CSV table of C-alpha atoms in Angstrom, one decimal:
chain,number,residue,atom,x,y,z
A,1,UNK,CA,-5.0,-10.6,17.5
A,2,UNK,CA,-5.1,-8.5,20.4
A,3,UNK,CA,-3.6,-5.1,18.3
A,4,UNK,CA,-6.3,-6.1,15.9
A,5,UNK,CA,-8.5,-5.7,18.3
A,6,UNK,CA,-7.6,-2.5,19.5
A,7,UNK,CA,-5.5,-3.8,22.3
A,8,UNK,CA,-1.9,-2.4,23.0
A,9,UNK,CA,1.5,-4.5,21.4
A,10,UNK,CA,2.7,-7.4,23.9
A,11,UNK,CA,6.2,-6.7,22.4
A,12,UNK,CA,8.3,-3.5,22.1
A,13,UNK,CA,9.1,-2.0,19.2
A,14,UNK,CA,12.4,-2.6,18.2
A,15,UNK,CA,12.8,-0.9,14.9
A,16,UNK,CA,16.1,0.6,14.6
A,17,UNK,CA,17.5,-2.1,16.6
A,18,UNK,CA,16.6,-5.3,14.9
A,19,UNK,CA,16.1,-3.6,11.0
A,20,UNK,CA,16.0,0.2,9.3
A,21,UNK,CA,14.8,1.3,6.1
A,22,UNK,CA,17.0,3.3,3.6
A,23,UNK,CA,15.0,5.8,1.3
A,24,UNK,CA,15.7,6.3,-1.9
A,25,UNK,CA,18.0,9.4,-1.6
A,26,UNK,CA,19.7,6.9,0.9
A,27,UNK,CA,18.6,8.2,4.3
A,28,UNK,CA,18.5,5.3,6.5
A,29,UNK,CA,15.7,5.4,9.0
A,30,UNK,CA,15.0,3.3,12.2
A,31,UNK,CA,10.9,3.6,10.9
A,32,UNK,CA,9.3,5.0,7.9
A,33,UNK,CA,5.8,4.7,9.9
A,34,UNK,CA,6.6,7.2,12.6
A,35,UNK,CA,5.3,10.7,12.4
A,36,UNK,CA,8.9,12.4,12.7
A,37,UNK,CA,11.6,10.7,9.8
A,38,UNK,CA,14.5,11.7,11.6
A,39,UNK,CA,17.2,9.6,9.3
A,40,UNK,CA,20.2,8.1,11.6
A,41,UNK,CA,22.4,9.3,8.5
A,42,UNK,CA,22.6,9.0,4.9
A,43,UNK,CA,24.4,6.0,3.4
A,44,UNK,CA,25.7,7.8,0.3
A,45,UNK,CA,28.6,10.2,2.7
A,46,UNK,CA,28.8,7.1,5.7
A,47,UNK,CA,29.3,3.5,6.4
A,48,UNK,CA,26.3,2.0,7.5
A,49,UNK,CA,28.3,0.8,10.1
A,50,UNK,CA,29.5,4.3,10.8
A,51,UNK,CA,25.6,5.2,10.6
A,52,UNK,CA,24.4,2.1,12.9
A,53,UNK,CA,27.3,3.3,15.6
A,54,UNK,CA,26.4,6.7,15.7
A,55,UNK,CA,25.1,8.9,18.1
A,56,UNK,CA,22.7,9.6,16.1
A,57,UNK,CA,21.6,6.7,15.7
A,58,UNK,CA,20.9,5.9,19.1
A,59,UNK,CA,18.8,9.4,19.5
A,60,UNK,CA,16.5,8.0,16.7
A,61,UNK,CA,16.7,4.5,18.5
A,62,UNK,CA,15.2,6.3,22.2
A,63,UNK,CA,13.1,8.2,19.5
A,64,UNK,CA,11.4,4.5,18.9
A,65,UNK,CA,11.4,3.7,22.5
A,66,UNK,CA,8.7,6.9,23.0
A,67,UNK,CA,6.7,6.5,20.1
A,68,UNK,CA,3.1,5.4,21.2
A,69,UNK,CA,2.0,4.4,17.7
A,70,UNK,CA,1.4,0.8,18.5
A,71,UNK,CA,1.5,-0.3,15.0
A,72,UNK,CA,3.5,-3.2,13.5
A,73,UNK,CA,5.8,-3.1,10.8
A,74,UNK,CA,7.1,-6.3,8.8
A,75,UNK,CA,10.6,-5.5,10.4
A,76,UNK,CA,9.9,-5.2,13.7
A,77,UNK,CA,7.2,-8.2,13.8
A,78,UNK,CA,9.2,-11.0,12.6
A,79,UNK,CA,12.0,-10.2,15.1
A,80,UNK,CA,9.8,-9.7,18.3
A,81,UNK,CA,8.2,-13.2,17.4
A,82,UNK,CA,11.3,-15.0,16.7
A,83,UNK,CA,12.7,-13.8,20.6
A,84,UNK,CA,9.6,-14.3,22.0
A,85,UNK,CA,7.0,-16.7,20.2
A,86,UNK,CA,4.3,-17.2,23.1
């Protein structure tokens, strides 16, 4: 309630950690709400595991970390709530 009300997330964001989304030409991305799509890697020439291990990946992750959104996706909601149900 308090995001609804204009108030800031009481969790962190945590997509790319805890889920991704994969695009149709197989980009997989930590977030397909934030303003820069900078894929992790494309899952038609890697592993995801290759992909989720990468360097990469871990520059899109701290790309997360920064974002100042505040929204709330379905796959970083259910997550945060699970850890943390208060």
């Amino acid at each position: 309630m308090n995001y609804i009300y204009g108030g800031e997330r009481f969790l962190p964001c945590e997509m790319g950690t805890e889920s991704c989304f994969i695009d149709p030409y197989g980009d997989v991305l930590a977030c397909n709400g934030m303003d820069t799509k900078v894929p992790m890697g494309n899952i038609k020439k890697m592993s995801f595991e290759e992909i989720w291990n990468s360097e990469q990946a871990n520059k899109v992750r701290e790309a997360v970390r920064s974002c100042k959104k505040q929204c709330w996706m379905v796959g970083s909601a259910a997550p945060a709530i699970k850890r943390a149900p208060y």
